[in-house]
Every structure is written in structure tokens, then in C-alpha cells.
Coordinates of C-alpha atoms and ligand atoms in Angstrom, one line a residue:
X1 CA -11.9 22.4 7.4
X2 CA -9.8 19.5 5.9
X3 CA -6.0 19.7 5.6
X4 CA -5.9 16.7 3.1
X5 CA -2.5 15.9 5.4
X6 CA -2.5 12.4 2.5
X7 CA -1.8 15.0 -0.1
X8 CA 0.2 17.2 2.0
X9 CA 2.8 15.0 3.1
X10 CA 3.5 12.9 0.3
X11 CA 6.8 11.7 -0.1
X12 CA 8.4 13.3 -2.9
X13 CA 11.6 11.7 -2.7
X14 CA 12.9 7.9 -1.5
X15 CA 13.7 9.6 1.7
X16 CA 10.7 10.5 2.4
X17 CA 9.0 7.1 1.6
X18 CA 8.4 5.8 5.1
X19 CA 8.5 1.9 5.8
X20 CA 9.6 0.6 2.3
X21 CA 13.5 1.0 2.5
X22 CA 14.0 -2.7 1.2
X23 CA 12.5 -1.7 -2.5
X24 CA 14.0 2.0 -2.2
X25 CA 17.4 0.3 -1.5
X26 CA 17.0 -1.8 -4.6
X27 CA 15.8 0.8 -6.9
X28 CA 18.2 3.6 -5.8
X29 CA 20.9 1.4 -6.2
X30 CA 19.8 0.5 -9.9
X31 CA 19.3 4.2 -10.6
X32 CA 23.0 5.1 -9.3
X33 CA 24.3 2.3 -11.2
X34 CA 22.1 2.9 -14.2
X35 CA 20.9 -0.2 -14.5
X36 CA 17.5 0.4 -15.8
X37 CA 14.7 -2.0 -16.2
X38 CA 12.3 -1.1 -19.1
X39 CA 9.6 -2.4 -16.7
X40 CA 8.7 -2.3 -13.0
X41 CA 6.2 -3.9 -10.9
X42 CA 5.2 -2.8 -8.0
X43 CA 2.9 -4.7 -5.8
X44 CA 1.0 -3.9 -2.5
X45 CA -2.2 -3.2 -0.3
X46 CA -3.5 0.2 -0.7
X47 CA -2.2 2.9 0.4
X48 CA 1.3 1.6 1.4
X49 CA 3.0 4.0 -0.9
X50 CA 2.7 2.0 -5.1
X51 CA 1.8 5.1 -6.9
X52 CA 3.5 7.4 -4.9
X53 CA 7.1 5.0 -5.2
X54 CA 6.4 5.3 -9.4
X55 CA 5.8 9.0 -9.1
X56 CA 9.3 9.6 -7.4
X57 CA 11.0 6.8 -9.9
X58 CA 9.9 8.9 -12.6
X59 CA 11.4 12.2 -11.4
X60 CA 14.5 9.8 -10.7
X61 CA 14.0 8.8 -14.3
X62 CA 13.5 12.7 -15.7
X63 CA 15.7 14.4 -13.6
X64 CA 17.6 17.2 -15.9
X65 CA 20.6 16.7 -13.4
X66 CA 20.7 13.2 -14.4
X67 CA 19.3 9.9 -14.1
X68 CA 19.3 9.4 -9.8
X69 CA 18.5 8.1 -6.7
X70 CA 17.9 11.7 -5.6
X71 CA 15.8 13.5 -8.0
X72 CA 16.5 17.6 -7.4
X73 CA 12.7 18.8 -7.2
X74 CA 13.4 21.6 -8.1
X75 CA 14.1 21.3 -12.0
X76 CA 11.5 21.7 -14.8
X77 CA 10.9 17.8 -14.5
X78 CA 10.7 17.5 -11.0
X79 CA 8.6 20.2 -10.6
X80 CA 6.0 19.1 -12.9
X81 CA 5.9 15.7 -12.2
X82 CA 4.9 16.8 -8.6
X83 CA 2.2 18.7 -9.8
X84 CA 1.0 16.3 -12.0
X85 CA 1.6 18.0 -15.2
X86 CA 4.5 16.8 -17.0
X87 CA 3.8 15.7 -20.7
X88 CA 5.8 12.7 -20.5
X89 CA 4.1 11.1 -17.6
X90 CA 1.0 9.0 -18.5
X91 CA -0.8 8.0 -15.3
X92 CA -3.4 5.5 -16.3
X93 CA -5.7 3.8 -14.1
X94 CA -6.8 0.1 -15.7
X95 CA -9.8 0.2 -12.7
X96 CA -11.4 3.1 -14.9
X97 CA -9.7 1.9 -18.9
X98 CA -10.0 -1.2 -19.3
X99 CA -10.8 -1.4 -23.1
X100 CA -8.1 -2.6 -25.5
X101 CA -8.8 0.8 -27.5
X102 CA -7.2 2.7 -25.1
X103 CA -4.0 0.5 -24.5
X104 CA -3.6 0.8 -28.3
X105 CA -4.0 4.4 -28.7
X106 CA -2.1 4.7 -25.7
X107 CA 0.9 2.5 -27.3
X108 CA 0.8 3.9 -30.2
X109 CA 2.0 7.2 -28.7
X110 CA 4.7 5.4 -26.6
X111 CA 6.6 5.2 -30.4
X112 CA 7.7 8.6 -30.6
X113 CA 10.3 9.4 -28.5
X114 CA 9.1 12.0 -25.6
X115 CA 8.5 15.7 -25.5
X116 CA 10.6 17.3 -23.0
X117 CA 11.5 14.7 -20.6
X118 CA 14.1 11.7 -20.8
X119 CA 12.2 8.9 -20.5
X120 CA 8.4 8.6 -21.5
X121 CA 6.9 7.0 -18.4
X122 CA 4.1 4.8 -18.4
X123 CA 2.0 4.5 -14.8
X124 CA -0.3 2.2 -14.8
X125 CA -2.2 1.6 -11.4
X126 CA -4.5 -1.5 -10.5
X127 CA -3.3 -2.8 -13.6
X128 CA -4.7 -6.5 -13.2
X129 CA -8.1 -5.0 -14.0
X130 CA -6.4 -4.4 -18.1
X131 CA -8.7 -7.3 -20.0
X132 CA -6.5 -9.5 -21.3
X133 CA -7.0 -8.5 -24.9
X134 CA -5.4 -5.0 -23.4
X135 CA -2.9 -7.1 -21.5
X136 CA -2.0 -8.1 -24.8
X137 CA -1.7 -5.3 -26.6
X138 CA 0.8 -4.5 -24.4
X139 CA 3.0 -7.3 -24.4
X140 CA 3.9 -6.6 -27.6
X141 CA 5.4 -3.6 -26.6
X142 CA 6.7 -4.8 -23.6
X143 CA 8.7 -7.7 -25.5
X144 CA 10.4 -4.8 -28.1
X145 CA 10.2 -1.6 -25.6
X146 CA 11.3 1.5 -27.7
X147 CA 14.3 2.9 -25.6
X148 CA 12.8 5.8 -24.3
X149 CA 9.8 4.0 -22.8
X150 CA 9.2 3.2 -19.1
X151 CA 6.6 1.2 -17.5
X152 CA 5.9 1.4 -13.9
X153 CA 2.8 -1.3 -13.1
X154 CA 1.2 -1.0 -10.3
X155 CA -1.2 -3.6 -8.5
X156 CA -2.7 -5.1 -5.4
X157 CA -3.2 -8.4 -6.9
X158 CA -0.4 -9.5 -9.0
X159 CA -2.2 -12.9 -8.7
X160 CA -4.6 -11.5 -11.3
X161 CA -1.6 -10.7 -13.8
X162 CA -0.7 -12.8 -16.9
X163 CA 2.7 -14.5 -16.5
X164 CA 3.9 -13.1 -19.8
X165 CA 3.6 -9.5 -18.6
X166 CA 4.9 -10.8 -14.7
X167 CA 8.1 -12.3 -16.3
X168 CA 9.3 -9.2 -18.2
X169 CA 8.7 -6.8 -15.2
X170 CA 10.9 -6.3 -12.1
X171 CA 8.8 -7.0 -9.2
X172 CA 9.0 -5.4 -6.3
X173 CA 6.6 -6.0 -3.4
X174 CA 5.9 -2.8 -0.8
X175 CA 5.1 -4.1 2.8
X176 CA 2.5 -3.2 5.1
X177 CA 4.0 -0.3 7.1
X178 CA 4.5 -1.7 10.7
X179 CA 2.6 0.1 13.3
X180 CA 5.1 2.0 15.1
X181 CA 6.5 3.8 11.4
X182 CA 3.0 4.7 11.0
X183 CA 2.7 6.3 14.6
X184 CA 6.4 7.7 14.1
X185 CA 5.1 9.8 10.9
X186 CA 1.8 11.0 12.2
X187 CA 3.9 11.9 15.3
X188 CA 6.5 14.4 12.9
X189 CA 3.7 15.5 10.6
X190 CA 1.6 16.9 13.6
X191 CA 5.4 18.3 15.0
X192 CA 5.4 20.2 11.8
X193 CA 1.8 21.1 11.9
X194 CA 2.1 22.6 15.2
X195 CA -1.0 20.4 16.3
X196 CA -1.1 19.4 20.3
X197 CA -1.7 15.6 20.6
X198 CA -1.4 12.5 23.2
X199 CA 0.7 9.4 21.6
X200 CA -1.9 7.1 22.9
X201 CA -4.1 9.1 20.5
X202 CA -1.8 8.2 17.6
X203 CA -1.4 4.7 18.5
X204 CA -4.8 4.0 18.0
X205 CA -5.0 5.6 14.6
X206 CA -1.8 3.9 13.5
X207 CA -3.6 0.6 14.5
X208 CA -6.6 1.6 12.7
X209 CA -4.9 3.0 9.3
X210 CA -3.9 -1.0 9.1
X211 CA -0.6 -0.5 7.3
X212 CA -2.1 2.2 5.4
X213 CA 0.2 5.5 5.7
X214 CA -2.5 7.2 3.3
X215 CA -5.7 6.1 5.5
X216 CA -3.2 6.9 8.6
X217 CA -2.9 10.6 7.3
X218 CA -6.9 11.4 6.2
X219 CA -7.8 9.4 9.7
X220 CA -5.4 11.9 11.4
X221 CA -7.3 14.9 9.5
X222 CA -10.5 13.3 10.8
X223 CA -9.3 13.3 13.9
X224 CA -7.8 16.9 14.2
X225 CA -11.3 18.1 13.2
X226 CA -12.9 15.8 15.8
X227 CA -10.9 17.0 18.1
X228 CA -11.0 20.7 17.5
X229 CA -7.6 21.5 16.6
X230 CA -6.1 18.8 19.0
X231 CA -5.4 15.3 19.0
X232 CA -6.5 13.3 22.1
X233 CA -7.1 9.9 23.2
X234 CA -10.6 10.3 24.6
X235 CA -11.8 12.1 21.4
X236 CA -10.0 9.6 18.9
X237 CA -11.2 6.6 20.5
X238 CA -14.8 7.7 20.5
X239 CA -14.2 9.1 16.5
X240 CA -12.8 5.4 16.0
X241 CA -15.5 4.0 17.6
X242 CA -12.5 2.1 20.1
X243 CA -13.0 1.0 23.3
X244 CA -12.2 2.7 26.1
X245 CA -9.4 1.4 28.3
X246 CA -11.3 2.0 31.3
X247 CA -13.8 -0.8 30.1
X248 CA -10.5 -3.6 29.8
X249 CA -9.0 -2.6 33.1
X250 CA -12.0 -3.2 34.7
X251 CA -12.7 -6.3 33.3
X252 CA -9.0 -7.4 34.5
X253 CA -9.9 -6.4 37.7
X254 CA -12.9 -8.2 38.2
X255 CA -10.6 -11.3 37.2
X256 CA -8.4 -10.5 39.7
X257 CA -11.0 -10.7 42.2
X258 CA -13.1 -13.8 40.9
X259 CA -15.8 -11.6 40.1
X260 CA -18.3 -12.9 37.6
X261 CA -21.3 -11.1 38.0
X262 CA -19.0 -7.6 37.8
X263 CA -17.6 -9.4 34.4
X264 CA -20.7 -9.7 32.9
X265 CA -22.1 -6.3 34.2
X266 CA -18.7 -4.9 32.3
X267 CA -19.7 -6.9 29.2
X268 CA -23.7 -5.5 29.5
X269 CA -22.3 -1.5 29.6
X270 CA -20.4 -2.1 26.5
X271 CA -22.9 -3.3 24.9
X272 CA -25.1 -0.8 25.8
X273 CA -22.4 1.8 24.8
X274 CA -22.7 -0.6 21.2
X275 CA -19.0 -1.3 21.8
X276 CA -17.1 -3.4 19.3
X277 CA -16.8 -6.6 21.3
X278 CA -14.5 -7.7 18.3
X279 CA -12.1 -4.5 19.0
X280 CA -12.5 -5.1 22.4
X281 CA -11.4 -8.7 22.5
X282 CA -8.2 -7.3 20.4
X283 CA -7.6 -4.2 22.6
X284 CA -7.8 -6.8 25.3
X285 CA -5.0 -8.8 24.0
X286 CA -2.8 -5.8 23.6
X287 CA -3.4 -4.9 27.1
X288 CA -2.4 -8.0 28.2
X289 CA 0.8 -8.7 26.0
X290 CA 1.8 -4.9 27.1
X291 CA 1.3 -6.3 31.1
X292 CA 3.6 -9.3 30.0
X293 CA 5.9 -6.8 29.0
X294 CA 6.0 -5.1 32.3
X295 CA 6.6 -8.5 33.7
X296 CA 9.8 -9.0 31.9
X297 CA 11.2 -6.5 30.3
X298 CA 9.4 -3.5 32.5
X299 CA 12.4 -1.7 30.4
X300 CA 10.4 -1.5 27.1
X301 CA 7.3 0.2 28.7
X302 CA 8.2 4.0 27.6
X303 CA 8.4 6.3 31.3
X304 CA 6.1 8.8 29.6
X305 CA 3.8 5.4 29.0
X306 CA 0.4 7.0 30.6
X307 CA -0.8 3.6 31.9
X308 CA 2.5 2.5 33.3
X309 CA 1.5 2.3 37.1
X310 CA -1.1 0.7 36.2
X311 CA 0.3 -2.1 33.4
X312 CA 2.8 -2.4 36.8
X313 CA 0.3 -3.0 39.0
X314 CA -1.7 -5.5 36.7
X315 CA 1.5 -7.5 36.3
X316 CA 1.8 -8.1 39.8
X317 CA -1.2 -8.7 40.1
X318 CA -1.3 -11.9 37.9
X319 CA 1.5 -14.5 37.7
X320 CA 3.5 -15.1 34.0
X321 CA 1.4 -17.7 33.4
X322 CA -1.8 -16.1 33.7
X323 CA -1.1 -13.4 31.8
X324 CA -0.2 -15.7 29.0
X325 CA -3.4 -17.9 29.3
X326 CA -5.7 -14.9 29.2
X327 CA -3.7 -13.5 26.1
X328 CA -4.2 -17.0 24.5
X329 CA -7.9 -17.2 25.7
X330 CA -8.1 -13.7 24.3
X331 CA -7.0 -14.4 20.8
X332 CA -9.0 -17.6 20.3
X333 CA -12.0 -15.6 21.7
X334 CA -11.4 -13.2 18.9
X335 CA -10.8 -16.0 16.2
X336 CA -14.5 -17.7 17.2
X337 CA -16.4 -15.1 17.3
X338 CA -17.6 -15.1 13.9
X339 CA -18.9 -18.7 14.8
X340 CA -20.4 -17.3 18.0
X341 CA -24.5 -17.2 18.1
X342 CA -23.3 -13.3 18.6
X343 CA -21.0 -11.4 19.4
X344 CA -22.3 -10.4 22.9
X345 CA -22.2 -14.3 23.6
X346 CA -18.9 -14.7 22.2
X347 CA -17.6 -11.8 24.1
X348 CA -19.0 -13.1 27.2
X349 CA -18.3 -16.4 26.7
X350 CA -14.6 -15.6 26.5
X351 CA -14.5 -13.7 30.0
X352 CA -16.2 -16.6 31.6
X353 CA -13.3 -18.8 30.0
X354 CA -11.1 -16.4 31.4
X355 CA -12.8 -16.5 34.9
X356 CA -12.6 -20.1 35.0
X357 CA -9.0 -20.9 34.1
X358 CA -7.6 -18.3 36.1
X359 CA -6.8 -18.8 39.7
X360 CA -8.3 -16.2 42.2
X361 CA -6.4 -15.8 45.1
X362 CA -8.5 -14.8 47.5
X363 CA -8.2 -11.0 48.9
X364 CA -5.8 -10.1 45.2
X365 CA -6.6 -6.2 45.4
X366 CA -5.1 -3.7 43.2
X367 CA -4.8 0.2 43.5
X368 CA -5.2 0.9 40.0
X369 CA -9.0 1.9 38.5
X370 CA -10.4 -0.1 40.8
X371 CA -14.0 -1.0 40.5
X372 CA -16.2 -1.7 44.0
X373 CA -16.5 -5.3 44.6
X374 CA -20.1 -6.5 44.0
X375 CA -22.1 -8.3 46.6
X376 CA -22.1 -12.0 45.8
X377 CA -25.5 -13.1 47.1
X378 CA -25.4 -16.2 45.0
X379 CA -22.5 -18.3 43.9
X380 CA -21.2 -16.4 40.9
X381 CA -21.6 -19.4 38.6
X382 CA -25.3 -19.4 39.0
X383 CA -25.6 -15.6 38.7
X384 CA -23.7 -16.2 35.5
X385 CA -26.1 -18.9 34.0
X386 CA -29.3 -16.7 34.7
X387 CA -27.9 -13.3 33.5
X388 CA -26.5 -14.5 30.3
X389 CA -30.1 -16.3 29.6
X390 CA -31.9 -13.2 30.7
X391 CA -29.6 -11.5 27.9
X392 CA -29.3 -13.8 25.2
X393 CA -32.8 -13.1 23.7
X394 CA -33.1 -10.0 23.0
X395 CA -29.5 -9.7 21.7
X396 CA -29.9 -12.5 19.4
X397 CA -33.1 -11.0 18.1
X398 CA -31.2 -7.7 17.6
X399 CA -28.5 -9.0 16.0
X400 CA -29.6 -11.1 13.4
X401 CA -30.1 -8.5 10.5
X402 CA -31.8 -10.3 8.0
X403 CA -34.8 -11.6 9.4
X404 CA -35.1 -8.4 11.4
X405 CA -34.8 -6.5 8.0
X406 CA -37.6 -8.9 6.7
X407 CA -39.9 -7.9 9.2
X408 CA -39.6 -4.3 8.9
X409 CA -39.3 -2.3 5.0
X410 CA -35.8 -2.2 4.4
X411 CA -37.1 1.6 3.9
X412 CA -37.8 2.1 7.3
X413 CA -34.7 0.9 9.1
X414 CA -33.0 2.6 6.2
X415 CA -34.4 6.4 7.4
X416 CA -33.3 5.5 10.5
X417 CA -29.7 5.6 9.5
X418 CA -28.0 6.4 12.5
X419 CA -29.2 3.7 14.4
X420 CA -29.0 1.3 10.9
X421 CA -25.1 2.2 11.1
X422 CA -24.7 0.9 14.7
X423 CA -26.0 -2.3 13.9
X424 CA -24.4 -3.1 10.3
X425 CA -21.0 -4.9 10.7
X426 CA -18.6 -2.3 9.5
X427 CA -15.8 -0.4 11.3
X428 CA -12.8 1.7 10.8
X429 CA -12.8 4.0 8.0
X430 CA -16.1 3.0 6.3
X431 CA -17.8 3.2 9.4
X432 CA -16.7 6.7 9.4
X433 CA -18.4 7.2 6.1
X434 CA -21.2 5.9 7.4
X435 CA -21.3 8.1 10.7
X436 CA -21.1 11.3 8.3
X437 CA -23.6 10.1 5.7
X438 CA -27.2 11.1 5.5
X439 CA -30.2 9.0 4.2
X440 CA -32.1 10.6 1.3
X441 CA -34.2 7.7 -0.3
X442 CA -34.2 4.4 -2.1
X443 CA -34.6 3.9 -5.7
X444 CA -34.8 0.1 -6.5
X445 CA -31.4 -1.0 -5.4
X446 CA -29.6 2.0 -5.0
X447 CA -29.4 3.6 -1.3
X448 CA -28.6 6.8 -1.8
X449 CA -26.9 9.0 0.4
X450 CA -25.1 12.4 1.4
X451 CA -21.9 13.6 3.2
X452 CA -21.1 16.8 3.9
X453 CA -19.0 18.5 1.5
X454 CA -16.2 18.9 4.0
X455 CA -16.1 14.9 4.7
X456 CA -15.8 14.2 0.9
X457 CA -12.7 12.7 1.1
X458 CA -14.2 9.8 2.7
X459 CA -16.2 9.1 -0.9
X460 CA -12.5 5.9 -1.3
X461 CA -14.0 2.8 -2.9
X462 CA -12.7 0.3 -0.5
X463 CA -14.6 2.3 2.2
X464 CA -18.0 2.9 -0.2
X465 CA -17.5 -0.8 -1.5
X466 CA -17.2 -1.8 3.0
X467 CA -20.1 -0.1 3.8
X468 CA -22.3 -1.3 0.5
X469 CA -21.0 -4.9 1.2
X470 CA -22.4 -4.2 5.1
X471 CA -25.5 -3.0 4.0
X472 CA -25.7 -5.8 1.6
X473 CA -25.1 -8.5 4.1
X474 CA -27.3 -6.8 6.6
X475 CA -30.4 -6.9 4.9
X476 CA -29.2 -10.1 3.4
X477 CA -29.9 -8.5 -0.6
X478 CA -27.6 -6.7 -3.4
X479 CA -27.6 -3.1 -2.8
X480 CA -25.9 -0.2 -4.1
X481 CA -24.5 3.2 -2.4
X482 CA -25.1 6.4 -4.7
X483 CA -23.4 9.1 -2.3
X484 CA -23.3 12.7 -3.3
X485 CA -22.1 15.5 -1.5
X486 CA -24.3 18.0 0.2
X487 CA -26.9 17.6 3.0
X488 CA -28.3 19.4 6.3
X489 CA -25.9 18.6 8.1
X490 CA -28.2 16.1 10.3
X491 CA -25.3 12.7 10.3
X492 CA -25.1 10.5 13.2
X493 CA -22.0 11.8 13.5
X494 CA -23.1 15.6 14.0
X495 CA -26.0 14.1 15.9
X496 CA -24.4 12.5 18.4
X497 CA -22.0 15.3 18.8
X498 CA -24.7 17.6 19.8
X499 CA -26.4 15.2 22.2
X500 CA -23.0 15.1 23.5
X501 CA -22.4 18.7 24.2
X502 CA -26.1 19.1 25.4
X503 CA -26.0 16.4 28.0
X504 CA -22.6 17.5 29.0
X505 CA -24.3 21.5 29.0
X506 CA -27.0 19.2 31.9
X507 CA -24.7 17.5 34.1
X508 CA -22.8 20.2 34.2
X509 CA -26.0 22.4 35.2
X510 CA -27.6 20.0 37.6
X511 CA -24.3 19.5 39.2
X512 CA -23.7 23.2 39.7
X513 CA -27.1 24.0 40.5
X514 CA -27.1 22.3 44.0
X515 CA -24.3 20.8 46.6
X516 CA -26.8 18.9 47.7
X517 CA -27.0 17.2 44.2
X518 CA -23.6 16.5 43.7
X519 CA -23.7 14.9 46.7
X520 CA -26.6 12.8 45.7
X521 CA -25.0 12.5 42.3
X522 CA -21.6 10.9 44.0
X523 CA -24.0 8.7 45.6
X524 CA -26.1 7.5 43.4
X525 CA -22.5 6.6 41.4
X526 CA -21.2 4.6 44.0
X527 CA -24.9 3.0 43.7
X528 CA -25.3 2.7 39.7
X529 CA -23.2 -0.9 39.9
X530 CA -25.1 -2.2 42.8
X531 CA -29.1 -1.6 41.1
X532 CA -27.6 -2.2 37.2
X533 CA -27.2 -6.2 39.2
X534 CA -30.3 -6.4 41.2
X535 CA -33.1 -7.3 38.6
X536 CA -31.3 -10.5 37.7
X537 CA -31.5 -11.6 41.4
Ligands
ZN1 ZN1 15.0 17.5 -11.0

């Protein structure tokens, strides 16, 4: 079941273009006034809106009720263009033609004057991949444009584009979107869906879509299937692999109280859960910069904010200055990490930073998720030395892909894909392609995998090209992803979702089964924290 929400929802007027209103100013403005450029650059990341700005500027262009800002949509033209169909559009992507034939036949047409439309519009996307003996081909046109000729360049690396072509183009650079306009438009797409969801949910997919509105809307359909119909925190942040709040507050807590050994028993269940310790050190730092904001301005934390009471409590909890030294500690903890001997130690290493700089005052309690205090039978600092040595050798040797991969047939670890994907450094979107691929074998260098048909529109480059360049640096050789469609069905993603429901189909069992269980079951709870210490002691 996939929407294709990207497709869906795409702007078809300036309007509707969310987060670049500084370049839609511009070029409405020139439209109205109809001062027209023969050629227009427009530069960006993906998926912040490049070909989706020239498809609009050529209805703007083609318009039968005129050249304007606000093409009708409706006309011949309009409607055309928005189906992709109109004669006098030529969408042509330089990744895919780079030969100088094609720029030459393709000029050549771009003499006679176009077939139905105004304007004959030129679109040519990732255009700094043209070879230059293309790029020249068409300067020559560009320098004596035939009047009913448009270009609309598109790149995202204008770096990589000859200054003869930049200096006869208008350039116009798209932003990132900024977080909250991301969250703002999944927020009225799913209005106008008629899809339940929680705006915690959609702040972590905004985050995630990194200034992407088009990654943004196919994460959203992701999660909507995830999530049967419904968009919810706990379902999006286990989809996105994120970690769960419950993890940070804890952590916080244990700083409130001085505790090290509950810090590092924290740190030891994430990692068990194979948490991102990288997203964790970020969603850390937005935890903290959102309790400094219930410090000051307690004004700017929305009243629906779920976590309010507790961001509150936090903030009393910790004085200014803390909160600013653990957000500082935070950031540089995320900056080393790379340099870290992994990133369990650098994880760690940060919280004991944390826990050192930080003043405990002694009996600091708060109300909020707490966690039971842990008995200190040692001094925590010497806890801390002979846990983190008790850790550090396995993780190291777990980490360190290569000369694991060395010891064991890259073959092997490659049929066991779903525990391969855990370990490879990839995230976000390409480690969703990974979660919903299966392994089928390995011819020379090509690993070649399926997704199921209705996950397909996870087969972008950048997020094949991620998890290739993973896979690459994980077993530390040049490898390449051949990914069809098909399969059993049998992806770590389905996988785990079955364990899931079958261990949930258990507890719930055991639990009903016998009150004398549950009881036990509460118990043994309270109890878990307490023996998960005990064999370091
Ligand atoms: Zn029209």
C-alpha cells in the first residue's frame, strides 16, 4: 500500500512551494514584470524543491492566459506540463546523457520555434554531470538563445559548472527547508489525508527528511504503513531507528542524582537495543536546549507539548548553567565520536564528562520517569573504571568491521543480512532500504539484493549509493548493490515485525495466564536494574 504522498503533493504552483519564498519572490516578480531571463539556474540539495520550481516556471512560462506568476492549471499548457506531456517541455537529465550527441541533437531542435506552447523549455537536472564537450555545445546556444528558447538548469553542485555557462544564467540558490516548514506540511498533508497522528511523530521525521520536503513525504508514507494507518511516535521512532526518549530522560536523571553506575547501565541497554549512540548524543542535545527553554522562556514550550511537565521538572532540576554545560558537552561528544575507539566508548565517555562537571546536590529528586536509585556499594568512580573495561573488549571487537569481515567470508556475514545491517554505519533513509532488502547472492562485486515490490520507492541513488558506500566501508573493499524488486517477503524489517508481534502475543499470554505472574513479573521489574549491575561487582 504506498500513497507516493512525494508525487501526490507536489507543488504545482509558487504557492504551494513550501520554504523557498526568497526565489519564488524573485521569479514571480520577474514573471509579472516580464522580465524574462533566457536562462535560469537553480541550485540546491536534493529534494528541496529544483525540478519541481522549473516545472511550475514553465507553466508560468506557457500559460495560454499569459506569461505569470500564477499559472491557471487548468489550460491546455498547464495541464500537460503537470502530467508530464507537453511537447514543448524537454526534461533532460545530464546524470543519465552525458554525451555531446545528445546536447547537439537536442539543440538542434531548440531552432524551430515550438509546437503549441510559448516558450520551448529546456530542463535540464544535475546538469554539472554535461561533459564539457556537451557544456559546450551548449554555450553556443546559450550566447545567441533563439527567442523562444528557455533554459531552466538544475544542480546540486554548481561548483562543478563552467563559468561560461554560470555567468549567462540567473542563479538562484533553494535553501534547506527549516525543520519546523517541513513538520508544518506533513502536518496539513496528513489533515487532508484524514490520517490520525502525534506531532512528536512528525518532528522526528521532519528531522530525519534533513531539509528534504520529498524524503519528508516518502518517510511519511513509510511511516503511515508502519504504523497501520496512523502516525505515532512509538512506531516512527522505532521505523527511524531513533531513540526513545525514555532512554535520555533517564540518563538525565541519573545525573541529577550523581549516579554513575545507573549512567553506564543506561548506556549498556542502548546498546543492547543497537541504539544509535550518534542520534542519541543529538537527541540528547535537543532535550537539553528544549529544558533551557523551559528555563527561560517556559512560553515557547507549546501547552499541548507531551513532555512539558517533565522538560519543567528537568529545568528545575538543573541550574542555567548546567543545562548549558551538558548541551556543550553534548555537542562536542557528538563532534568526537568519529575519533572515538567506538562509538560505545565515545557515548560513554561523554556521560562520564557529563557526570564529572556537573554538581550533584545531594538528595536532587525529580517526579518525572524516574528511575530507582542503584545501590552504590563501591565509590561510583571505581565502578565506572571496571565496567567500562569489562565492556570495551568485546565492543571493540564487534565494531571494527573490517578485520571482523576478514575473518569470516564476506559471504557469510552477507546471508546474515539482518544482523549485517545493524552493524554497517548507515541510518536514515538508506538504512530503511536496507531494513526492507533481502540477500540473494554475490557475484564478484556485486551484492545483490531484493525489496519488496511495495517498498520500491526506496530504490533513490543517494540512498542505494549510502548503503553501497556502508557496505563498502564495512568490509573495507569496492562493492556494488544490484537491487531488484521481488522477494519472500523475509527483510529484517518484516522479521523483526513478527518477533515483535509474537513476543508481544507472550507477555501478553504469560501475564494473563496467572495473577500470581504478574505479580512476579512487576517484581522481577523492579529487580531487572539491580541483577543487570551485579556481575561487574
Ligand atoms: Zn494555464
Amino acid at each position: 500500500m504506498t500513497l507516493a504522498l512525494a508525487r501526490k503533493w507536489r507543488p504545482r504552483n509558487f504557492s504551494e512551494l513550501v520554504g523557498q519564498e526568497h526565489v519564488v519572490r524573485a521569479i514571480s516578480n520577474a514573471l509579472t514584470q516580464n522580465r524574462l531571463h533566457h536562462a535560469y539556474l537553480l541550485t540546491g540539495t536534493r529534494g528541496v524543491g529544483k525540478t519541481t520550481l522549473a516545472r511550475i516556471i514553465a507553466k508560468a512560462l506557457n500559460c495560454e492566459t499569459g506569461v505569470t506568476a500564477m499559472p491557471c492549471g487548468k489550460c491546455t499548457a498547464c495541464v500537460e506540463i503537470d502530467a508530464g506531456r507537453f511537447v514543448d517541455l524537454i526534461e533532460l537529465d545530464a546524470a543519465s546523457n552525458t554525451q555531446v550527441d545528445n546536447m547537439r541533437e537536442l539543440l538542434e531542435g531548440a531552432l524551430y520555434a515550438p509546437t503549441s506552447g510559448r516558450f520551448k523549455v529546456y530542463i535540464i537536472d544535475e546538469v554539472h554531470m554535461l561533459s564539457r564537450s556537451a557544456f559546450n555545445a551548449m554555450l553556443k546556444t546559450l550566447e545567441e538563445p533563439p527567442a523562444h528558447v528557455k533554459f531552466i538548469l538544475a544542480t546540486t553542485d554548481p561548483q562543478k559548472i563552467p563559468v561560461t555557462v554560470l555567468s549567462r544564467c540567473l542563479q538562484f540558490n533553494l535553501k534547506q527547508i527549516p525543520l519546523v516548514q517541513i513538520r508544518g506540511q506533513l502536518e496539513n498533508v496528513l489533515g487532508r489525508e484524514g490520517v490520525t497522528f502525534e506531532i512528536p511523530a512528525l518532528n522526528l521525521l521532519a528531522r530525519a527528511a534533513e531539509g528534504s520536503m520529498r524524503d519528508a513525504l516518502s518517510l511519511l508514507d513509510q511511516a503511515i504503513a508502519h504504523g497501520g494507518g496512523r502516525v505515532e511516535e512509538t512506531s516512527v521512532r522505532e521505523m527511524l531507528g531513533a531513540v526513545d526518549r525514555g532512554y535520555l530522560f533517564s540518563i538525565l536523571n541519573a545525573l541529577i542524582r550523581g549516579d554513575g553506575p545507573a549512567l553506564l547501565a543506561e548506556a549498556d541497554r542502548m546498546g543492547a537495543r543497537s541504539l544509535s549512540f550518534e542520534t542519541a548524543l543529538q537527541d540528547l542535545a535537543t532535550l537539553l536546549h528544549r529544558i533551557a527553554l523551559a528555563q527561560t522562556v517556559p512560553g515557547a514550550l507549546a501547552d499541548d507539548e507531551p513532555e512539558r511537565e517533565a522538560l519543567i521538572a528537568l529545568g528545575r532540576a538543573f541550574s542555567e548553567e548546567d543545562v548549558q554545560l551538558l548541551y556543550q558537552i553534548a555537542l562536542h561528544g557528538r563532534r568526537d565520536l568519529g575519533l572515538a575507539p567506538d562509538d560505545f566508548a565515545g557515548f560513554t565517555m561523554t556521560l562520564m564528562r557529563m557526570l564529572a562537571f556537573v554538581p550533584v546536590e545531594p538528595g536532587a529528586k525529580i517526579s518525572t520517569h524516574p528511575a530507582p536509585a542503584l545501590p552504590a556499594e563501591k565509590p561510583a568512580a571505581a565502578q565506572i573504571v571496571e565496567r567500562s573495561a569489562a565492556i570495551e573488549t568485546p565492543r571493540t571487537l564487534k565494531k571494527s568491521g573490517p578485520s571482523v569481515a576478514n575473518a569470516r567470508p564476506i559471504e557469510a556475514e552477507l546471508s546474515d543480512w539482518r544482523n549485517l545491517v545493524g552493524r554497517i554505519k548507515v541510518g536514515g533513509m538508506a538504512r530503511m532500504l536496507g531494513d526492507n532488502c533481502e540477500f540473494q547472492g554475490l557475484q564478484g562485486d556485486n551484492i545483490e539484493l531484493v525489496v519488496p515490490e511495495v517498498h520500491k520507492h526506496l530504490l533513490e541513488k543517494t540512498y542505494t549509493d549510502k548503503l553501497q558506500a556502508a557496505l563498502g566501508d564495512y568490509f573495507g573493499r569496492k562493492l556494488r548493490l544490484r537491487i531488484s524488486t521481488g522477494g519472500s517477503g523475509k527483510t529484517p524489517a518484516e522479521i523483526e515485525n513478527q518477533e515483535r508481534q509474537a513476543k508481544l502475543a507472550r507477555a501478553i499470554e504469560s501475564i494473563d495466564a496467572d495473577p500470581f505472574v504478574r505479580e512476579l513479573v512487576e517484581n522481577f521489574d523492579a529487580r531487572v536494574r539491580d541483577t543487570s549491575i551485579k556481575p561487574i561487582q
